[in-house]
Amino acid sequence: MPLSDAEVAHVARLARLGLSDDELALMRDQLSHILEYIELLQEVDVTGVEPTAQVTGLVSVMRPDVVKGALSRDEVLANAPEQRDGMFRVKPVFEE
């Protein structure tokens, strides 16, 4: 499915990309090839094939979330450079 320069320029504008004429021609060719490949994939018969999100058998390597006890306020504030009334004291961001 060959794309026109106007179609590629429209997509580039939507993506907020400024393309030169050379880049526009390159993108036109590359996007046209991608669309041709997608058309080829649409011809594949997938009747009876279950939808799959992961085909490599990977498992999560993350540890499970385990609820643990929280730190006390004194433990949290122990290394604070400044604190007052049980809260972190920070320098003002805005001057009045």
Tab-separated table of C-alpha atoms in Angstrom:
chain	number	residue	atom	x	y	z
A	1	MET	CA	0.000	0.000	0.000
A	2	PRO	CA	2.082	2.946	-1.195
A	3	LEU	CA	1.492	6.146	0.738
A	4	SER	CA	1.461	9.611	-0.748
A	5	ASP	CA	3.667	12.455	0.445
A	6	ALA	CA	0.534	14.208	1.709
A	7	GLU	CA	-0.430	11.224	3.892
A	8	VAL	CA	3.043	10.973	5.387
A	9	ALA	CA	3.161	14.741	5.945
A	10	HIS	CA	-0.212	14.505	7.713
A	11	VAL	CA	1.016	11.726	10.029
A	12	ALA	CA	4.226	13.673	10.703
A	13	ARG	CA	2.191	16.759	11.588
A	14	LEU	CA	0.021	14.722	13.988
A	15	ALA	CA	3.204	13.404	15.629
A	16	ARG	CA	4.590	16.947	15.757
A	17	LEU	CA	7.552	15.977	13.577
A	18	GLY	CA	9.172	18.427	11.243
A	19	LEU	CA	10.451	16.462	8.260
A	20	SER	CA	12.606	17.721	5.410
A	21	ASP	CA	11.757	16.649	1.859
A	22	ASP	CA	14.431	13.928	2.001
A	23	GLU	CA	13.146	12.644	5.326
A	24	LEU	CA	9.577	12.740	4.019
A	25	ALA	CA	10.554	10.559	1.042
A	26	LEU	CA	12.432	8.131	3.318
A	27	MET	CA	9.493	7.877	5.728
A	28	ARG	CA	7.073	7.390	2.816
A	29	ASP	CA	9.091	4.409	1.567
A	30	GLN	CA	9.580	2.896	5.020
A	31	LEU	CA	5.955	3.307	6.104
A	32	SER	CA	4.736	1.904	2.782
A	33	HIS	CA	6.907	-1.201	3.302
A	34	ILE	CA	5.556	-1.635	6.831
A	35	LEU	CA	1.969	-1.430	5.592
A	36	GLU	CA	2.712	-3.930	2.814
A	37	TYR	CA	4.058	-6.358	5.423
A	38	ILE	CA	0.946	-5.893	7.573
A	39	GLU	CA	-1.223	-6.661	4.540
A	40	LEU	CA	0.799	-9.847	4.048
A	41	LEU	CA	0.261	-10.834	7.694
A	42	GLN	CA	-3.492	-10.312	7.335
A	43	GLU	CA	-3.563	-13.119	4.758
A	44	VAL	CA	-2.319	-15.704	7.293
A	45	ASP	CA	-5.023	-18.175	8.355
A	46	VAL	CA	-5.222	-18.101	12.147
A	47	THR	CA	-8.428	-20.084	12.476
A	48	GLY	CA	-8.339	-22.016	15.746
A	49	VAL	CA	-5.283	-20.218	17.099
A	50	GLU	CA	-5.825	-18.851	20.591
A	51	PRO	CA	-4.846	-15.208	21.185
A	52	THR	CA	-1.506	-15.080	22.971
A	53	ALA	CA	0.154	-12.300	24.924
A	54	GLN	CA	3.392	-14.144	25.786
A	55	VAL	CA	4.843	-16.967	23.720
A	56	THR	CA	8.243	-17.478	25.319
A	57	GLY	CA	7.134	-18.998	28.622
A	58	LEU	CA	8.657	-16.212	30.692
A	59	VAL	CA	7.628	-15.924	34.296
A	60	SER	CA	7.717	-12.888	36.527
A	61	VAL	CA	11.063	-12.405	38.235
A	62	MET	CA	9.631	-9.881	40.662
A	63	ARG	CA	9.135	-10.927	44.248
A	64	PRO	CA	5.576	-11.087	45.523
A	65	ASP	CA	4.312	-8.129	47.522
A	66	VAL	CA	4.496	-8.922	51.210
A	67	VAL	CA	2.968	-6.678	53.832
A	68	LYS	CA	5.565	-5.762	56.438
A	69	GLY	CA	5.490	-3.539	59.460
A	70	ALA	CA	5.913	0.171	58.897
A	71	LEU	CA	8.659	2.301	60.417
A	72	SER	CA	7.778	4.434	63.397
A	73	ARG	CA	7.737	8.187	63.030
A	74	ASP	CA	10.923	8.473	65.090
A	75	GLU	CA	12.712	5.959	62.822
A	76	VAL	CA	11.604	7.823	59.708
A	77	LEU	CA	12.715	11.205	61.044
A	78	ALA	CA	15.993	9.906	62.527
A	79	ASN	CA	18.090	10.972	59.513
A	80	ALA	CA	16.114	14.060	58.537
A	81	PRO	CA	18.357	17.130	58.279
A	82	GLU	CA	15.614	19.220	59.894
A	83	GLN	CA	12.373	18.307	61.624
A	84	ARG	CA	9.741	20.050	63.716
A	85	ASP	CA	6.635	18.758	65.449
A	86	GLY	CA	7.177	15.238	64.091
A	87	MET	CA	7.378	16.395	60.447
A	88	PHE	CA	10.118	17.010	57.885
A	89	ARG	CA	11.100	20.655	57.691
A	90	VAL	CA	12.064	21.832	54.222
A	91	LYS	CA	13.202	25.149	52.850
A	92	PRO	CA	10.490	27.201	51.174
A	93	VAL	CA	10.227	26.804	47.428
A	94	PHE	CA	8.603	30.149	46.722
A	95	GLU	CA	9.534	33.466	48.260
A	96	GLU	CA	6.703	35.716	49.387
